[in-house]
Coordinates of C-alpha atoms and ligand atoms in Angstrom, one line a residue:
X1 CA 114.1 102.1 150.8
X2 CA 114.6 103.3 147.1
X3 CA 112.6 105.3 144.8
X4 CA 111.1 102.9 141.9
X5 CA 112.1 105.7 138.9
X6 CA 115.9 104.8 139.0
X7 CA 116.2 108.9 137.6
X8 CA 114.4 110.3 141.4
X9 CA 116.5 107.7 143.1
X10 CA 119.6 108.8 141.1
X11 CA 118.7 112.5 142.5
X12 CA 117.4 111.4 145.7
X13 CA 120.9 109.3 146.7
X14 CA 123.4 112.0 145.1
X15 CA 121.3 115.0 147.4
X16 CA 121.5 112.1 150.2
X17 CA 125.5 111.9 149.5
X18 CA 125.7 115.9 149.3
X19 CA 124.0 117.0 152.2
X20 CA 126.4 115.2 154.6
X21 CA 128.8 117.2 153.0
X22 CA 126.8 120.7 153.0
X23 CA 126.5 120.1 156.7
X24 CA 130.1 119.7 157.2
X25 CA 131.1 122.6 154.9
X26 CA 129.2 125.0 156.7
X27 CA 132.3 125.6 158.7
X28 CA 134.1 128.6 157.4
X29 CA 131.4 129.7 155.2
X30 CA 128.9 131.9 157.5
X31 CA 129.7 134.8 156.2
X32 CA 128.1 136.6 153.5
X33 CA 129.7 137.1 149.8
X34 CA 128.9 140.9 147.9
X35 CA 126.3 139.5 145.4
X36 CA 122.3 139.1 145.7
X37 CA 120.4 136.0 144.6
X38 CA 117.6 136.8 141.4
X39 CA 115.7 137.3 144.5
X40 CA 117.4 140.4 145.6
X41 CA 118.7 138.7 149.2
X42 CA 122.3 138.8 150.0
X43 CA 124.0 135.4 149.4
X44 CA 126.0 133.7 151.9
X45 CA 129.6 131.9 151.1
X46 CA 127.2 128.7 152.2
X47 CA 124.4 129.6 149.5
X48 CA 126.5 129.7 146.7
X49 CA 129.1 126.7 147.7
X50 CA 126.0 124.4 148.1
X51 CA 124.5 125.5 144.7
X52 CA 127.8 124.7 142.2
X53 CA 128.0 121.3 144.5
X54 CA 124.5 120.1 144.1
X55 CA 124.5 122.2 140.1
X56 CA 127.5 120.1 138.8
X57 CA 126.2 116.9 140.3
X58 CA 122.5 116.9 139.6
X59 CA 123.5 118.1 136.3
X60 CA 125.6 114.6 135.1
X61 CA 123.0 112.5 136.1
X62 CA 121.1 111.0 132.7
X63 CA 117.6 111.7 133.3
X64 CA 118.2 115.2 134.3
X65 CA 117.4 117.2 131.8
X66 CA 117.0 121.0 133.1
X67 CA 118.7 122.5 137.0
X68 CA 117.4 125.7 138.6
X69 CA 117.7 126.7 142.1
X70 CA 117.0 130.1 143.7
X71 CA 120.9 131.1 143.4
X72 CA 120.7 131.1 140.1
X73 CA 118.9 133.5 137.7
X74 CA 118.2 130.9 134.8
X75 CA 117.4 127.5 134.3
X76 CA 120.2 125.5 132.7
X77 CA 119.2 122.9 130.1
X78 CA 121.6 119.8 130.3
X79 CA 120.3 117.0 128.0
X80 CA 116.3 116.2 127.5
X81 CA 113.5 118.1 127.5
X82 CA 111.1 117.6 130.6
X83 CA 108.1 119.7 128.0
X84 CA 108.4 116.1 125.7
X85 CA 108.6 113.9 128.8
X86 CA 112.0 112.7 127.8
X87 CA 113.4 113.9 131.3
X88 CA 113.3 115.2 134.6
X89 CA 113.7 119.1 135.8
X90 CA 115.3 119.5 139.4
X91 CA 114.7 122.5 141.4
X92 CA 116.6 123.2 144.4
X93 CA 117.1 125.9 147.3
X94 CA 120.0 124.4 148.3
X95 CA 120.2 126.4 151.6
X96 CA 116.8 127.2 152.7
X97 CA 117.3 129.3 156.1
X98 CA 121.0 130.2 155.2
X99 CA 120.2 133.3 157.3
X100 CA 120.4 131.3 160.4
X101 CA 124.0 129.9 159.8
X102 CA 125.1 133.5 161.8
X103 CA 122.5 132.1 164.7
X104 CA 123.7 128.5 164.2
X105 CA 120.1 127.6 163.9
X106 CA 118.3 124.9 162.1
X107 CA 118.3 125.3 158.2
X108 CA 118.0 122.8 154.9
X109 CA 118.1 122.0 151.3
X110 CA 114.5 121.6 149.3
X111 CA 114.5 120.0 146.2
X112 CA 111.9 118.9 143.9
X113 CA 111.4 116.7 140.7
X114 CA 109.1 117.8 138.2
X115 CA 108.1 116.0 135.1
X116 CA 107.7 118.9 132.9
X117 CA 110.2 122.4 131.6
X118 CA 110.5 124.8 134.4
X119 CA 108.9 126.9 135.5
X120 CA 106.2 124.3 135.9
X121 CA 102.9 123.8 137.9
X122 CA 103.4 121.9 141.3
X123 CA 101.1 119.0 140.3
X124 CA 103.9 118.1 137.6
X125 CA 105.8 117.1 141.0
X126 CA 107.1 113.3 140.8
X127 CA 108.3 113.8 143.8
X128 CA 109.9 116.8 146.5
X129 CA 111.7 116.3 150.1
X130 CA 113.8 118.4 151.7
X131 CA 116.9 117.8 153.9
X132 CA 117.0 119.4 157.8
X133 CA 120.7 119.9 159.2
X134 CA 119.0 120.2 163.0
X135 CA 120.9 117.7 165.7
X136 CA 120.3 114.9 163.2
X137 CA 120.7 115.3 159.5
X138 CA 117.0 113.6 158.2
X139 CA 115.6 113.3 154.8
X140 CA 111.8 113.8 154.7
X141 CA 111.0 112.0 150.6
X142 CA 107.6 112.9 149.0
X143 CA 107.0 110.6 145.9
X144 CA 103.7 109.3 144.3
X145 CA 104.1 106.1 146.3
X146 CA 104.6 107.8 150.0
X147 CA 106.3 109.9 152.2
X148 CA 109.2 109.0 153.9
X149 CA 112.0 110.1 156.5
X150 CA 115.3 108.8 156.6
X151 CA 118.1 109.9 158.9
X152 CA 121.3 110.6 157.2
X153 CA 124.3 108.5 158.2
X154 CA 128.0 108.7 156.2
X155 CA 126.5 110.0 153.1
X156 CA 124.0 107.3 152.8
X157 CA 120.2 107.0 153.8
X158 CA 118.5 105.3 156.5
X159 CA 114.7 104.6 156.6
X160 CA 113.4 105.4 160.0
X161 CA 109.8 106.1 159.1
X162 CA 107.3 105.0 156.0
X163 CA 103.8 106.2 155.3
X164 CA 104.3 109.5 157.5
X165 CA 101.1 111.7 157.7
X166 CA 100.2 114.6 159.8
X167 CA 98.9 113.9 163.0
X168 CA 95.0 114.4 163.0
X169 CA 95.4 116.4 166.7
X170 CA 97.4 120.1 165.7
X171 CA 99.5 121.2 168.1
X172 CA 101.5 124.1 166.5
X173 CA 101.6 126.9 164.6
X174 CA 104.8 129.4 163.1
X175 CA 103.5 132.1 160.9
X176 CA 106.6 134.9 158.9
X177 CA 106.4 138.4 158.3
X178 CA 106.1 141.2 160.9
X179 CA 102.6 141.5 162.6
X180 CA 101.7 145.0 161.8
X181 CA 103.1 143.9 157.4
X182 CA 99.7 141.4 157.5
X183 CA 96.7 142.1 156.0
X184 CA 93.8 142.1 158.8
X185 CA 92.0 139.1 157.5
X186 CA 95.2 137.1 158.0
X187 CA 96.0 138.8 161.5
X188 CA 92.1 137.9 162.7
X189 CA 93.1 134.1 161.5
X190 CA 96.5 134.5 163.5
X191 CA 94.6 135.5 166.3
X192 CA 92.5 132.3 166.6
X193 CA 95.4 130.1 165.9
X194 CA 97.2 131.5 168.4
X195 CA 94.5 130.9 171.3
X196 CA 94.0 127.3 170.3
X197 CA 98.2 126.4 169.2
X198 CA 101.6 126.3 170.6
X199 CA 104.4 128.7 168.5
X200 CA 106.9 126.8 166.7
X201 CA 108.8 130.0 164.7
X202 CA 112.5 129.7 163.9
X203 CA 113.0 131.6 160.5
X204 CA 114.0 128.4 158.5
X205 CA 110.4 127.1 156.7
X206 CA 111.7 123.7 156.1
X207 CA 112.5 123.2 160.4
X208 CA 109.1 125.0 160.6
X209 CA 107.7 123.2 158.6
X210 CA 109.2 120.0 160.1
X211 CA 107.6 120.8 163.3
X212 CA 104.2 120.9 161.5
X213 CA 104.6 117.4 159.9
X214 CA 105.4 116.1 163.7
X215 CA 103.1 117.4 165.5
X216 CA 100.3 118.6 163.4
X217 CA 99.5 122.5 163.0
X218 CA 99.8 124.9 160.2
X219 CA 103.0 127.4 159.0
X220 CA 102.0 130.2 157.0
X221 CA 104.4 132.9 155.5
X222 CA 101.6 134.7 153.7
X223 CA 100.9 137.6 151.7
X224 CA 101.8 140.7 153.4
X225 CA 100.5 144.7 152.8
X226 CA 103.9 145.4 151.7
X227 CA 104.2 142.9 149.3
X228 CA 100.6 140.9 148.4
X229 CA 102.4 137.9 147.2
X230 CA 105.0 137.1 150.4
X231 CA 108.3 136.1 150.3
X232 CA 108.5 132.2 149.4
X233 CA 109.6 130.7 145.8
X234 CA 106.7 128.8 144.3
X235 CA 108.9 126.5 142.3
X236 CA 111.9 126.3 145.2
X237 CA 110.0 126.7 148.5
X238 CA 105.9 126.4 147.7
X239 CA 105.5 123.4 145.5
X240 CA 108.2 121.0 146.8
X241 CA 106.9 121.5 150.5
X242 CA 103.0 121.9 149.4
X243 CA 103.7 118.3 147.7
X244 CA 104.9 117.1 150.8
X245 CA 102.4 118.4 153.0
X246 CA 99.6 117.5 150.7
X247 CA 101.5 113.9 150.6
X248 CA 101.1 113.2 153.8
X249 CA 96.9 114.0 153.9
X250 CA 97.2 117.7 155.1
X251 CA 96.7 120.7 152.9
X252 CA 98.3 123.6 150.6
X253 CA 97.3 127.0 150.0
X254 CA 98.4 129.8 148.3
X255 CA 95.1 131.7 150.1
X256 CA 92.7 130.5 147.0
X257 CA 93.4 126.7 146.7
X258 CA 96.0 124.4 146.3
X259 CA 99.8 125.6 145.5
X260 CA 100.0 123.0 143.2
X261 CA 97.5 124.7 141.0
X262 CA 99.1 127.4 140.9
X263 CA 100.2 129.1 137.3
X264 CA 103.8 130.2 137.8
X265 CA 104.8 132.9 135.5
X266 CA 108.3 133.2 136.2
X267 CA 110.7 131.3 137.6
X268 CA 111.3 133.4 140.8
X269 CA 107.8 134.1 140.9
X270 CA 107.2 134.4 145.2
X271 CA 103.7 132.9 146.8
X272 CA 101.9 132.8 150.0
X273 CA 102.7 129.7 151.5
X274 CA 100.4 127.8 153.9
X275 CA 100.7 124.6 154.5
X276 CA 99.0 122.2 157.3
X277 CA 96.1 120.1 158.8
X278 CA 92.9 120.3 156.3
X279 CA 90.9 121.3 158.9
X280 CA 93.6 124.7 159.6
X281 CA 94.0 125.1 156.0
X282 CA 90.0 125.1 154.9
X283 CA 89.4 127.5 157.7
X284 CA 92.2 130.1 156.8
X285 CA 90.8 130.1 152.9
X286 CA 87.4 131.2 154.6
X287 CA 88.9 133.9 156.5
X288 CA 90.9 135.1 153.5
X289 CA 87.8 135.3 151.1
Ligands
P6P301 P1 111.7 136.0 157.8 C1 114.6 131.8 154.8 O1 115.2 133.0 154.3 C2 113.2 131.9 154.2 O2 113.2 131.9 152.8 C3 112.3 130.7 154.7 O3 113.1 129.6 154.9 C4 111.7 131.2 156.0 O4 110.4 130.7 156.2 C5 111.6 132.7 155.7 O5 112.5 133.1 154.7 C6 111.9 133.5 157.0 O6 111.6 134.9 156.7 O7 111.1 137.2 157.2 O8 111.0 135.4 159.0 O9 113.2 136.1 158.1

């Protein structure tokens, strides 16, 4: 199934045709290079690797008009100006997780399409999705129309599921940051959760997140006492999987409202990210008031 806007299916199909080669050039690149990312983590050989591939080829497509991703410290202009409407802005994390390529453990690429200059507002969003190297490769597609998860065969994708939506029933929960680095409002939240959910936790939000949109539940990675606005990129991490998550009926928050509201500043501006069932999401707001 295609996109209708022949610009998000021209990014949708070339991420589609790159990830099966991310996956298999993961091979030989585990190890970590002597430079940080604008977010002050180290980068992995992967991290940078999958950022010039997805950078040159996002880039060439017409449409396109502006590529950031969290590797890179600036947004690069490259023909159009999303701010008149004239063309699309891509942002990517093209390895989300890339810490767990030492582990061998689940990680992903997040992308999302907004249709407005970057750093924008999640509700500019045309549409977000992410990629999840687990056993399968899978696509999960948020556009104004649906959401929808593909599983990734020979560079190409295959529709296995339209109209996906949270389950109504949660079932689990994965929450980052040490315990004793949350603030006690969140920690009393936790607590609750924790009696009533089963953990899902594996240190890659997309997989975590994954989990959420299968089962039902809530991942949080929220603000911590050591730093009040967490560790997740609102325009890499927050809005692309908020858009998803609020796609497929369940809820955002960056602990006030919505994380599409939010007004980014900068471009590697971090959030609180919770994502989830309504019902999870509404009650964590009260609990953080
Ligand atoms: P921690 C991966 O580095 C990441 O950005 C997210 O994918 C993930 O949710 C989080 O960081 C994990 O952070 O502190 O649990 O290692």
């Amino acid at each position: 199934m295609t996109v209708s806007d022949p610009v998000v299916e021209s990014v949708v199909a070339t991420i589609s045709r790159s990830a099966t080669e991310i996956r298999q050039g993961l091979i030989g690149r585990r190890g970590a290079v002597d430079e940080e990312n604008p977010s002050g983590e180290t980068q992995m050989e992967a991290d940078v690797w999958a950022d010039d591939m997805l950078r040159e080829r996002l880039t060439a497509i017409d449409g396109v008009g502006q590529y950031a991703s969290e590797e890179r410290p600036e947004v690069e202009d490259c023909g159009g100006d999303p701010a008149a409407g004239d063309a699309y802005a891509v942002a990517v994390d093209p390895l989300d997780g890339s810490s767990n390529i030492k582990s061998n453990n689940a990680m992903g690429t997040i992308f999302g399409v907004y249709d407005d200059a970057l750093p924008a507002r999640g509700e500019t969003l045309v549409a977000a999705g992410y990629v999840l190297y687990g056993p399968i490769t899978t696509m999960v597609l948020a556009t104004e129309e649906t959401v929808s998860e593909y599983e990734m065969t020979g560079g190409e994708r295959q529709l296995i599921e339209r109209d996906v939506t949270l389950p109504a029933d949660p079932v689990v929960y994965g929450f980052g940051g040490r315990v004793p680095d949350w603030p006690a409002d969140f920690e009393t939240y936790a607590r609750e959760i924790e009696q009533e959910l089963k953990l899902r936790y594996g240190g890659a939000m997309i997989a975590d997140v994954n989990q959420v949109l299968t089962y039902g539940g809530v991942f949080a990675y929220p603000g911590l006492e050591s730093r009040p606005e967490g560790k997740l990129r609102l325009q890499f991490e927050g809005n692309p999987i908020g858009y998803v998550v609020e796609r497929a009926g369940g809820r955002s928050s960056d602990g006030t409202g919505s994380l599409l509201s939010v007004d980014p500043d900068a471009l590697h501006d971090r959030t609180p990210v919770h994502v989830g069932n309504e019902g999870l999401i509404d009650r964590l707001e009260d609990a953080l008031e």
